[in-house]
Amino acid sequence: MTRSATAPAGAVAPRGETTVTPPAAASAAAIRTDDPTTDPAADSTAAADAQASAPSGLPGSGDDDPDERTAADSAAQRRTRSPRPSPTTTLSATNSVRPHSSPTGAEFTRPGGMFSSLRVRNYRYYFAGQVVSNTGTWMQRIAQDWLVLSLTGSPLAVGITTAMQFLPMLLLGLFGGVLADRMPKRRLLIHTQGTMGLLAAGLAVLTIGDVVTPYYVYAFALLLGLVTVVDNPTRQAFVSEMVGPKDLANAVSLNAANFQTARLVGPAVAGLLIAAVGSGWAFAVNALSFAAVIGGLLAMRESELRPTEPIAREKGQLREGLRYVKERPELLWPMVLAGFIGTFGFNFPTLLSGFAHDTFKVGAGQYGILNTAMAVGSLAGALLAARRGAPRLRRLVGAALAFGTLEVVAAFAPDYWTFALLLTLIGVFGLSFNTSVNSTLQLATDPEMRGRVMGLLVLVFTGGTPIGAPVVGWVTASYGPRLGLLACGVVSALAAAAVGLVLARSADLRVRFDLHPGRGGRVVAFVPRAAAAGKGELVPAC
């Protein structure tokens, strides 16, 4: 039986995960003794449970910041608190702003290394399949644009193809998340990946047979977009079923690194293949690449997965997902920030072509270098994110703020190479934000709601492209690329600052500055507003 979306978060961790540690559980029980709603017997039981289940000598246990409470605080407080506060209440200053523990109560330990999630056998199979498939996907993307351009000679036709592929996500993205929650994710991925492979094969046959027209390409792009509506949120939510909450942030970061590596390799291979034998064979190679993903999914050991029981089909599940996010500030505001960054911050195809052609007046080779510089930065950002522990909202907001600020600085870059260097840094922080918001939302979401939440994230992050791209394109065409990039950076930075302030106020926090923080202290920290000036305990909220 699945838990209701509004049921109390359980304290049972997935198989193989540590739930609590004795000192933290004891401190949590002591903290709650002055709460009139606390049952003393429950406090005793929680402390006893913690003592009984405590591991000894686990390597890497502990938090990524010494002054933070562990997830045991959150789990013990949830067990001893009766009744659970309404989700519409303001965030607790101790644990609600930062989803340091999952709704299962599992503890997130210090990361075991940059590639720690690859120790999980099922994830290794998935990762290997994605290496091949992502390379094929980038090959098809390049070949598809080149095919449309060669058939029509019109950049507008290329834009129409892109819009046809992304439009289904804007219109139907939320329904894809509902389907991801209703069906077994591994089985659903086998079907979606197989369908995408068949679509690539069909386009390859038409192209190699020299019967393809632009309208055929539009139709295949639309069909691919419809399948992606279901595939994308399902893939996002399936990661936690393979690795569990402890390694989720690492796995999300490695997925991003995988995609960025393919972004460096795929277009180069596609260019050589198109020049040698034509676009149709690039589609054929992509069709074959899906066999690697499907093979990896079939080779997984079901006994080692942590499957979420599919929800029964009922009316109102789409509205339930929206309400679930709306009532939880730790989900709502990162989602809002992702919408602004995705809609306005990530419009580089339009902007980079403008900088290359109009501002710096360079050719296609130098334009390719700009894209490569951003891809290298994104890959570096993904690998750096893989080294970190549990995601934190202040890291998420900080990455978004740095991303927007760097875009503002890059708008005034005096020469081509300075601009390329700044693009590398933009790639680092842009990818850091991307991985942070993904893992933050997954870890803060109940398993039976994860598909709908990730579907909404994909909707706001990528579905906004058909809205933001024309606006940024109009600004760039009317006032120049520098002003276009400046506007994107200002919107991103202001959105990050506003969301950061909202989260701090929701948790009843204020900023404290200490020019002499001492050993282990911070110059800038968030503390409760009620704390005495200069003496407030550091709060792991942001």
Coordinates of C-alpha atoms in Angstrom, one line a residue:
M1 CA 0.0 0.0 0.0
T2 CA 1.4 3.4 -1.0
R3 CA 1.6 6.2 1.5
S4 CA -0.6 9.2 1.0
A5 CA 1.3 12.3 -0.3
T6 CA 0.4 14.0 3.0
A7 CA 1.3 11.1 5.3
P8 CA 4.0 11.7 7.9
A9 CA 7.5 11.0 6.5
G10 CA 8.5 7.5 7.6
A11 CA 11.6 6.6 9.5
V12 CA 12.3 3.4 7.7
A13 CA 15.3 3.7 5.4
P14 CA 15.8 1.7 2.1
R15 CA 17.7 -1.5 2.3
G16 CA 21.3 -1.0 3.2
E17 CA 20.9 2.6 4.4
T18 CA 21.8 4.0 7.8
T19 CA 18.8 5.6 9.6
V20 CA 20.2 7.3 12.7
T21 CA 23.2 7.8 15.0
P22 CA 22.9 7.7 18.8
P23 CA 24.3 11.2 19.7
A24 CA 22.1 13.0 17.2
A25 CA 19.0 11.1 18.1
A26 CA 19.6 11.7 21.8
S27 CA 20.0 15.4 21.2
A28 CA 16.9 15.5 19.1
A29 CA 14.9 13.8 21.8
A30 CA 16.2 16.3 24.4
I31 CA 15.3 19.3 22.1
R32 CA 11.7 18.2 22.0
T33 CA 11.1 17.8 25.8
D34 CA 9.8 21.3 26.2
D35 CA 7.2 20.9 23.4
P36 CA 3.7 20.5 24.9
T37 CA 2.8 18.2 22.0
T38 CA 5.6 15.8 22.6
D39 CA 4.9 12.4 24.2
P40 CA 7.7 11.5 26.6
A41 CA 7.2 7.8 25.9
A42 CA 7.7 8.4 22.2
D43 CA 11.0 10.3 23.0
S44 CA 12.2 7.3 24.9
T45 CA 11.2 4.9 22.2
A46 CA 12.9 7.1 19.5
A47 CA 16.2 7.2 21.5
A48 CA 16.0 3.4 22.1
D49 CA 15.4 2.7 18.4
A50 CA 18.3 5.0 17.5
Q51 CA 20.6 3.2 20.0
A52 CA 19.6 -0.2 18.7
S53 CA 20.0 0.6 15.0
A54 CA 23.3 2.6 15.3
P55 CA 26.1 1.4 13.1
S56 CA 29.7 1.3 14.3
G57 CA 32.7 2.5 12.4
L58 CA 31.0 3.2 9.0
P59 CA 33.5 5.0 6.8
G60 CA 32.5 8.4 5.6
S61 CA 29.6 8.9 8.0
G62 CA 28.9 12.4 9.1
D63 CA 27.9 15.6 7.4
D64 CA 29.7 17.7 4.9
D65 CA 29.7 20.5 7.4
P66 CA 30.7 19.9 11.0
D67 CA 28.2 22.3 12.5
E68 CA 25.2 20.8 10.8
R69 CA 22.8 18.4 12.5
T70 CA 22.5 14.9 10.9
A71 CA 19.4 13.5 9.3
A72 CA 18.8 11.7 12.6
D73 CA 17.6 15.0 14.1
S74 CA 15.0 15.3 11.4
A75 CA 13.9 11.7 11.7
A76 CA 13.7 11.6 15.5
Q77 CA 11.8 14.9 15.6
R78 CA 9.3 13.6 13.0
R79 CA 8.7 10.5 15.1
T80 CA 8.2 12.4 18.3
R81 CA 6.2 15.2 17.0
S82 CA 2.4 14.8 17.2
P83 CA 0.5 15.8 15.2
R84 CA 2.6 16.7 12.1
P85 CA 2.4 20.4 11.3
S86 CA 0.4 21.4 8.3
P87 CA 2.5 21.6 5.2
T88 CA 1.3 25.2 4.7
T89 CA 3.1 26.3 7.9
T90 CA 6.3 28.3 7.6
L91 CA 9.6 26.4 7.4
S92 CA 11.3 25.2 10.6
A93 CA 14.6 27.0 11.2
T94 CA 16.2 23.7 11.9
N95 CA 15.5 21.3 9.2
S96 CA 12.8 22.1 6.7
V97 CA 14.6 24.5 4.4
R98 CA 17.4 22.1 3.6
P99 CA 16.2 18.6 2.7
H100 CA 19.2 16.9 4.4
S101 CA 17.1 13.8 4.9
S102 CA 14.8 12.1 2.6
P103 CA 11.1 11.4 3.4
T104 CA 12.2 7.9 4.3
G105 CA 14.4 9.2 7.1
A106 CA 17.6 7.9 5.6
E107 CA 20.9 9.5 6.6
F108 CA 23.0 11.2 4.0
T109 CA 26.7 10.5 4.7
R110 CA 29.9 12.1 3.5
P111 CA 30.3 11.2 -0.2
G112 CA 32.6 8.2 -0.8
G113 CA 34.3 9.9 -3.8
M114 CA 33.6 11.4 -7.1
F115 CA 32.4 8.1 -8.6
S116 CA 30.8 6.5 -5.5
S117 CA 27.5 5.7 -7.1
L118 CA 29.3 3.6 -9.7
R119 CA 29.9 1.0 -6.9
V120 CA 26.2 0.1 -7.4
R121 CA 26.0 -2.6 -10.0
N122 CA 22.6 -1.6 -11.5
Y123 CA 23.7 2.0 -11.8
R124 CA 26.9 0.9 -13.6
Y125 CA 24.9 -0.8 -16.3
Y126 CA 22.6 2.2 -16.6
F127 CA 25.6 4.6 -16.8
A128 CA 27.3 2.6 -19.4
G129 CA 24.2 2.5 -21.6
Q130 CA 23.7 6.2 -21.2
V131 CA 27.3 6.9 -22.4
V132 CA 26.4 5.2 -25.7
S133 CA 22.9 6.6 -26.0
N134 CA 23.7 10.2 -25.1
T135 CA 26.5 10.2 -27.8
G136 CA 23.9 9.0 -30.3
T137 CA 21.4 11.6 -29.2
W138 CA 23.8 14.4 -29.8
M139 CA 24.7 12.9 -33.2
Q140 CA 21.0 12.9 -34.2
R141 CA 20.5 16.5 -32.9
I142 CA 23.3 17.8 -35.1
A143 CA 22.3 15.6 -38.1
Q144 CA 18.6 16.7 -37.8
D145 CA 19.4 20.4 -37.8
W146 CA 21.8 19.9 -40.8
L147 CA 19.3 17.9 -42.7
V148 CA 16.5 20.5 -42.3
L149 CA 18.9 23.3 -43.2
S150 CA 20.1 21.4 -46.3
L151 CA 16.5 20.6 -47.4
T152 CA 15.1 24.2 -46.9
G153 CA 18.1 26.5 -46.6
S154 CA 16.1 28.3 -43.9
P155 CA 17.2 28.8 -40.2
L156 CA 13.5 29.3 -39.4
A157 CA 12.8 25.7 -40.4
V158 CA 15.5 24.6 -38.0
G159 CA 13.8 26.6 -35.3
I160 CA 10.4 25.0 -36.2
T161 CA 12.0 21.6 -35.8
T162 CA 13.3 22.5 -32.3
A163 CA 10.0 23.9 -31.3
M164 CA 8.1 20.8 -32.5
Q165 CA 10.4 18.7 -30.3
F166 CA 10.1 20.8 -27.1
L167 CA 6.4 21.9 -27.5
P168 CA 5.0 18.6 -26.1
M169 CA 6.9 19.1 -22.9
L170 CA 5.4 22.6 -22.4
L171 CA 1.9 21.3 -23.0
L172 CA 2.0 17.8 -21.5
G173 CA 5.0 17.7 -19.2
L174 CA 2.8 17.3 -16.1
F175 CA 1.0 14.3 -17.5
G176 CA 4.3 12.5 -18.1
G177 CA 5.1 12.8 -14.4
V178 CA 1.7 11.3 -13.5
L179 CA 2.4 8.3 -15.8
A180 CA 5.9 7.9 -14.2
D181 CA 4.2 7.6 -10.8
R182 CA 1.6 5.1 -12.0
M183 CA 3.8 2.6 -13.7
P184 CA 6.9 0.6 -12.8
K185 CA 9.7 2.9 -13.9
R186 CA 12.2 0.3 -15.2
R187 CA 9.6 -1.3 -17.4
L188 CA 8.3 2.1 -18.6
L189 CA 11.9 3.1 -19.6
I190 CA 12.3 0.0 -21.6
H191 CA 9.3 1.0 -23.7
T192 CA 10.1 4.7 -24.1
Q193 CA 13.7 4.0 -25.0
G194 CA 12.7 1.3 -27.5
T195 CA 10.1 3.7 -29.1
M196 CA 12.8 6.4 -29.4
G197 CA 15.1 3.9 -31.1
L198 CA 12.3 3.0 -33.6
L199 CA 11.7 6.7 -34.4
A200 CA 15.4 7.2 -35.1
A201 CA 15.4 4.1 -37.3
G202 CA 12.4 5.3 -39.2
L203 CA 14.0 8.7 -39.9
A204 CA 17.2 6.9 -41.0
V205 CA 15.3 4.8 -43.5
L206 CA 13.5 7.8 -45.0
T207 CA 16.8 9.8 -45.2
I208 CA 19.0 7.1 -46.6
G209 CA 16.2 6.3 -49.1
D210 CA 16.2 9.9 -50.2
V211 CA 12.4 10.3 -49.7
V212 CA 12.6 12.5 -46.6
T213 CA 10.9 16.0 -46.6
P214 CA 11.0 18.8 -44.0
Y215 CA 7.4 17.8 -43.0
Y216 CA 8.6 14.2 -42.2
V217 CA 11.3 15.7 -40.0
Y218 CA 8.8 17.9 -38.2
A219 CA 6.5 14.9 -37.6
F220 CA 9.3 12.7 -36.2
A221 CA 10.5 15.6 -34.0
L222 CA 7.0 16.0 -32.6
L223 CA 6.7 12.2 -32.0
L224 CA 10.1 12.2 -30.3
G225 CA 8.9 15.1 -28.1
L226 CA 5.8 13.2 -27.1
V227 CA 7.9 10.2 -26.0
T228 CA 10.3 12.4 -24.1
V229 CA 7.4 13.8 -22.1
V230 CA 7.1 10.4 -20.4
D231 CA 10.8 9.3 -20.6
N232 CA 12.4 12.4 -19.0
P233 CA 10.6 12.4 -15.6
T234 CA 10.8 8.6 -15.5
R235 CA 14.5 8.6 -15.9
Q236 CA 15.0 11.3 -13.3
A237 CA 12.9 9.5 -10.7
F238 CA 14.4 6.1 -11.5
V239 CA 17.9 7.2 -10.4
S240 CA 16.8 7.0 -6.7
E241 CA 15.5 3.5 -7.2
M242 CA 18.9 2.4 -8.4
V243 CA 21.2 4.1 -5.9
G244 CA 19.1 5.1 -2.9
P245 CA 19.2 8.5 -1.2
K246 CA 22.8 8.3 0.1
D247 CA 24.3 8.3 -3.4
L248 CA 21.5 10.1 -5.2
A249 CA 23.3 13.5 -5.5
N250 CA 26.4 11.8 -6.8
A251 CA 24.5 9.8 -9.4
V252 CA 22.6 12.9 -10.6
S253 CA 25.9 14.7 -11.0
L254 CA 27.5 11.8 -12.9
N255 CA 24.5 11.7 -15.2
A256 CA 25.1 15.3 -16.0
A257 CA 28.8 14.6 -16.6
N258 CA 27.8 11.7 -18.8
F259 CA 25.6 14.0 -20.9
Q260 CA 28.2 16.8 -21.2
T261 CA 30.9 14.3 -22.3
A262 CA 28.5 13.1 -25.0
R263 CA 28.0 16.8 -25.9
L264 CA 31.7 17.1 -26.6
V265 CA 32.0 13.8 -28.5
G266 CA 28.7 13.4 -30.3
P267 CA 28.7 16.5 -32.5
A268 CA 32.3 15.8 -33.7
V269 CA 31.4 12.2 -34.7
A270 CA 28.2 13.4 -36.3
G271 CA 30.2 16.0 -38.4
L272 CA 32.6 13.3 -39.7
L273 CA 29.8 10.9 -40.4
I274 CA 27.6 13.4 -42.2
A275 CA 30.6 14.5 -44.4
A276 CA 31.5 10.9 -45.2
V277 CA 28.1 9.2 -45.8
G278 CA 25.3 11.6 -45.0
S279 CA 22.8 12.5 -42.2
G280 CA 20.8 9.3 -42.6
W281 CA 23.6 7.1 -41.2
A282 CA 23.9 9.4 -38.1
F283 CA 20.2 8.6 -37.4
A284 CA 21.0 4.9 -37.9
V285 CA 23.8 4.9 -35.4
N286 CA 21.6 6.7 -32.9
A287 CA 18.9 4.0 -33.4
L288 CA 21.5 1.3 -32.6
S289 CA 22.7 3.2 -29.5
F290 CA 19.4 2.6 -27.7
A291 CA 20.2 -1.1 -27.6
A292 CA 22.9 -0.2 -25.1
V293 CA 20.3 1.4 -22.7
I294 CA 17.7 -1.3 -23.1
G295 CA 20.4 -4.0 -22.6
G296 CA 21.5 -2.3 -19.4
L297 CA 18.0 -2.0 -18.1
L298 CA 17.3 -5.7 -18.8
A299 CA 20.6 -6.8 -17.1
M300 CA 19.8 -5.1 -13.8
R301 CA 19.1 -7.2 -10.7
E302 CA 15.5 -6.4 -9.6
S303 CA 16.3 -7.6 -6.1
E304 CA 18.9 -4.8 -5.8
L305 CA 16.5 -2.0 -6.9
R306 CA 14.5 0.1 -4.4
P307 CA 11.2 0.3 -6.4
T308 CA 8.4 2.7 -5.5
E309 CA 5.1 1.0 -5.6
P310 CA 3.1 2.5 -8.5
I311 CA 0.1 4.6 -7.4
A312 CA -3.4 3.5 -8.5
R313 CA -5.1 5.4 -11.2
E314 CA -7.4 8.0 -9.7
K315 CA -8.9 11.4 -10.7
G316 CA -7.1 14.5 -9.6
Q317 CA -3.6 13.1 -9.4
L318 CA -2.2 15.9 -11.5
R319 CA -3.8 18.5 -9.2
E320 CA -2.5 16.6 -6.3
G321 CA 1.0 16.9 -7.6
L322 CA 0.7 20.7 -8.1
R323 CA -0.8 21.1 -4.6
Y324 CA 2.0 19.0 -3.1
V325 CA 4.6 21.4 -4.5
K326 CA 2.6 24.5 -3.7
E327 CA 2.3 23.5 0.0
R328 CA 6.0 22.9 0.5
P329 CA 8.3 25.9 0.3
E330 CA 11.4 23.7 0.1
L331 CA 10.0 22.4 -3.2
L332 CA 8.1 25.4 -4.5
W333 CA 10.8 28.1 -4.4
P334 CA 13.6 26.0 -6.0
M335 CA 11.1 25.1 -8.7
V336 CA 10.3 28.8 -9.3
L337 CA 14.0 29.6 -9.5
A338 CA 14.5 26.7 -12.0
G339 CA 11.7 28.2 -14.1
F340 CA 13.5 31.6 -14.3
I341 CA 16.9 30.2 -15.0
G342 CA 15.6 27.7 -17.6
T343 CA 13.4 30.2 -19.4
F344 CA 15.8 33.2 -19.5
G345 CA 19.3 32.1 -18.4
F346 CA 19.8 29.2 -20.7
N347 CA 19.4 30.7 -24.2
F348 CA 22.9 30.3 -25.4
P349 CA 22.2 29.0 -29.0
T350 CA 20.7 32.4 -29.9
L351 CA 23.2 34.5 -27.8
L352 CA 26.4 32.7 -28.9
S353 CA 25.6 32.9 -32.6
G354 CA 25.0 36.6 -32.1
F355 CA 28.3 37.2 -30.3
A356 CA 30.3 35.2 -32.8
H357 CA 28.7 36.8 -35.9
D358 CA 28.0 40.4 -34.8
T359 CA 30.1 41.2 -31.8
F360 CA 33.4 39.5 -32.4
K361 CA 33.0 38.8 -36.1
V362 CA 34.5 35.3 -36.1
G363 CA 33.8 32.3 -38.3
A364 CA 32.2 28.9 -37.7
G365 CA 35.4 27.5 -36.1
Q366 CA 35.5 30.1 -33.4
Y367 CA 31.8 29.8 -32.9
G368 CA 32.3 26.1 -32.2
I369 CA 35.0 26.9 -29.7
L370 CA 32.5 29.0 -27.7
N371 CA 30.2 26.0 -27.5
T372 CA 33.1 23.7 -26.5
A373 CA 34.2 26.2 -23.8
M374 CA 30.7 26.0 -22.2
A375 CA 30.6 22.2 -22.5
V376 CA 34.0 21.9 -20.8
G377 CA 32.8 24.1 -18.0
S378 CA 29.6 22.1 -17.6
L379 CA 31.5 18.9 -17.5
A380 CA 33.8 20.4 -14.8
G381 CA 30.8 21.6 -12.9
A382 CA 29.2 18.1 -13.0
L383 CA 32.4 16.4 -11.7
L384 CA 32.8 19.0 -8.9
A385 CA 29.1 18.4 -7.9
A386 CA 29.8 14.7 -7.8
R387 CA 32.3 15.2 -4.9
R388 CA 29.8 17.0 -2.7
G389 CA 27.6 15.5 -0.1
A390 CA 23.9 16.1 0.4
P391 CA 22.5 19.1 -1.5
R392 CA 21.8 22.3 0.3
L393 CA 19.6 25.2 -0.7
R394 CA 22.2 27.8 0.0
R395 CA 24.5 26.1 -2.5
L396 CA 21.6 25.9 -5.0
V397 CA 20.8 29.6 -4.6
G398 CA 24.5 30.6 -4.6
A399 CA 25.2 28.7 -7.9
A400 CA 22.2 30.5 -9.5
L401 CA 23.4 33.8 -8.2
A402 CA 26.9 33.2 -9.5
F403 CA 25.5 32.0 -12.9
G404 CA 23.5 35.2 -13.4
T405 CA 26.3 37.5 -12.2
L406 CA 28.8 35.8 -14.6
E407 CA 26.4 36.3 -17.5
V408 CA 26.3 40.1 -16.6
V409 CA 30.1 40.2 -16.5
A410 CA 30.4 38.3 -19.8
A411 CA 28.0 40.8 -21.5
F412 CA 30.9 43.4 -21.1
A413 CA 33.7 41.0 -22.1
P414 CA 36.2 43.1 -24.1
D415 CA 37.5 40.4 -26.4
Y416 CA 36.7 37.0 -27.8
W417 CA 39.0 34.9 -25.5
T418 CA 37.9 36.7 -22.3
F419 CA 34.3 35.9 -23.3
A420 CA 35.3 32.2 -23.9
L421 CA 36.9 32.0 -20.5
L422 CA 33.8 33.5 -18.8
L423 CA 31.6 31.0 -20.7
T424 CA 33.6 28.2 -19.1
L425 CA 32.8 29.6 -15.7
I426 CA 29.2 30.1 -16.6
G427 CA 29.1 26.4 -17.6
V428 CA 30.5 25.4 -14.2
F429 CA 27.9 27.2 -12.2
G430 CA 25.0 26.6 -14.6
L431 CA 25.6 22.8 -14.3
S432 CA 26.1 23.1 -10.5
F433 CA 22.6 24.7 -10.3
N434 CA 21.1 22.1 -12.6
T435 CA 22.4 19.1 -10.5
S436 CA 21.6 20.8 -7.2
V437 CA 18.0 21.6 -8.0
N438 CA 17.5 18.1 -9.4
S439 CA 18.9 16.2 -6.3
T440 CA 17.4 18.7 -3.9
L441 CA 13.8 18.2 -5.2
Q442 CA 14.2 14.4 -5.4
L443 CA 15.5 14.1 -1.8
A444 CA 12.8 16.3 -0.4
T445 CA 9.9 14.5 -2.2
D446 CA 8.0 11.5 -1.0
P447 CA 8.7 8.5 -3.4
E448 CA 5.1 8.2 -4.6
M449 CA 5.1 11.8 -5.7
R450 CA 8.6 11.9 -7.3
G451 CA 7.5 11.4 -10.9
R452 CA 5.1 14.3 -10.8
V453 CA 7.5 16.6 -9.1
M454 CA 10.3 15.7 -11.6
G455 CA 7.8 16.2 -14.4
L456 CA 7.0 19.7 -13.1
L457 CA 10.8 20.4 -12.9
V458 CA 11.3 19.3 -16.5
L459 CA 8.3 21.4 -17.5
V460 CA 9.5 24.7 -15.9
F461 CA 13.2 24.1 -16.8
T462 CA 13.0 23.1 -20.4
G463 CA 9.3 23.8 -21.2
G464 CA 10.0 27.5 -20.9
T465 CA 12.4 27.4 -23.8
P466 CA 9.6 28.1 -26.4
I467 CA 8.7 31.2 -24.3
G468 CA 12.1 32.6 -23.4
A469 CA 13.9 31.9 -26.6
P470 CA 11.7 34.3 -28.8
V471 CA 11.9 37.0 -26.1
V472 CA 15.7 36.8 -25.9
G473 CA 16.0 36.5 -29.7
W474 CA 14.0 39.7 -30.1
V475 CA 16.1 41.6 -27.6
T476 CA 19.3 40.3 -29.2
A477 CA 18.1 41.2 -32.7
S478 CA 16.8 44.6 -31.7
Y479 CA 19.5 45.8 -29.3
G480 CA 22.5 43.5 -29.8
P481 CA 23.8 40.3 -28.2
R482 CA 25.5 42.2 -25.3
L483 CA 22.2 43.6 -24.1
G484 CA 20.5 40.2 -24.6
L485 CA 23.0 38.4 -22.4
L486 CA 22.9 41.3 -19.9
A487 CA 19.1 40.9 -19.6
C488 CA 19.4 37.1 -19.1
G489 CA 22.0 37.6 -16.4
V490 CA 20.0 40.3 -14.5
V491 CA 16.8 38.2 -14.5
S492 CA 18.7 35.1 -13.3
A493 CA 20.6 36.9 -10.5
L494 CA 17.5 38.8 -9.3
A495 CA 15.5 35.6 -9.2
A496 CA 18.2 33.9 -7.2
A497 CA 18.5 36.8 -4.7
A498 CA 14.7 36.9 -4.3
V499 CA 14.3 33.2 -3.8
G500 CA 17.1 33.2 -1.3
L501 CA 15.4 35.9 0.8
V502 CA 12.1 34.2 0.6
L503 CA 13.6 30.9 1.9
A504 CA 15.4 32.7 4.7
R505 CA 12.2 34.5 5.8
S506 CA 10.2 31.3 5.6
A507 CA 12.6 29.7 8.0
D508 CA 12.6 32.9 10.3
L509 CA 16.3 33.4 9.7
R510 CA 18.5 36.4 9.3
V511 CA 21.9 37.0 7.9
R512 CA 24.7 37.3 10.5
F513 CA 28.1 38.8 9.6
D514 CA 31.1 37.9 11.8
L515 CA 34.5 39.3 10.8
H516 CA 36.2 37.1 13.4
P517 CA 34.4 33.8 13.1
G518 CA 37.1 31.7 14.8
R519 CA 38.0 28.1 14.0
G520 CA 35.2 26.4 12.0
G521 CA 33.1 29.5 11.9
R522 CA 31.7 31.4 9.0
V523 CA 31.9 35.1 8.1
V524 CA 28.4 35.0 6.7
A525 CA 25.8 32.7 8.3
F526 CA 22.0 32.3 8.7
V527 CA 20.8 32.3 12.3
P528 CA 17.4 32.4 13.9
R529 CA 16.0 35.9 14.3
A530 CA 15.3 35.3 18.0
A531 CA 19.0 34.5 18.6
A532 CA 21.1 37.0 20.5
A533 CA 23.2 39.1 18.2
G534 CA 26.5 37.5 17.6
K535 CA 25.6 34.4 19.7
G536 CA 23.0 32.6 17.5
E537 CA 23.7 29.0 16.7
L538 CA 24.5 28.3 13.1
V539 CA 21.5 26.9 11.3
P540 CA 21.9 24.3 8.5
A541 CA 19.0 25.8 6.6
C542 CA 20.5 27.4 3.6

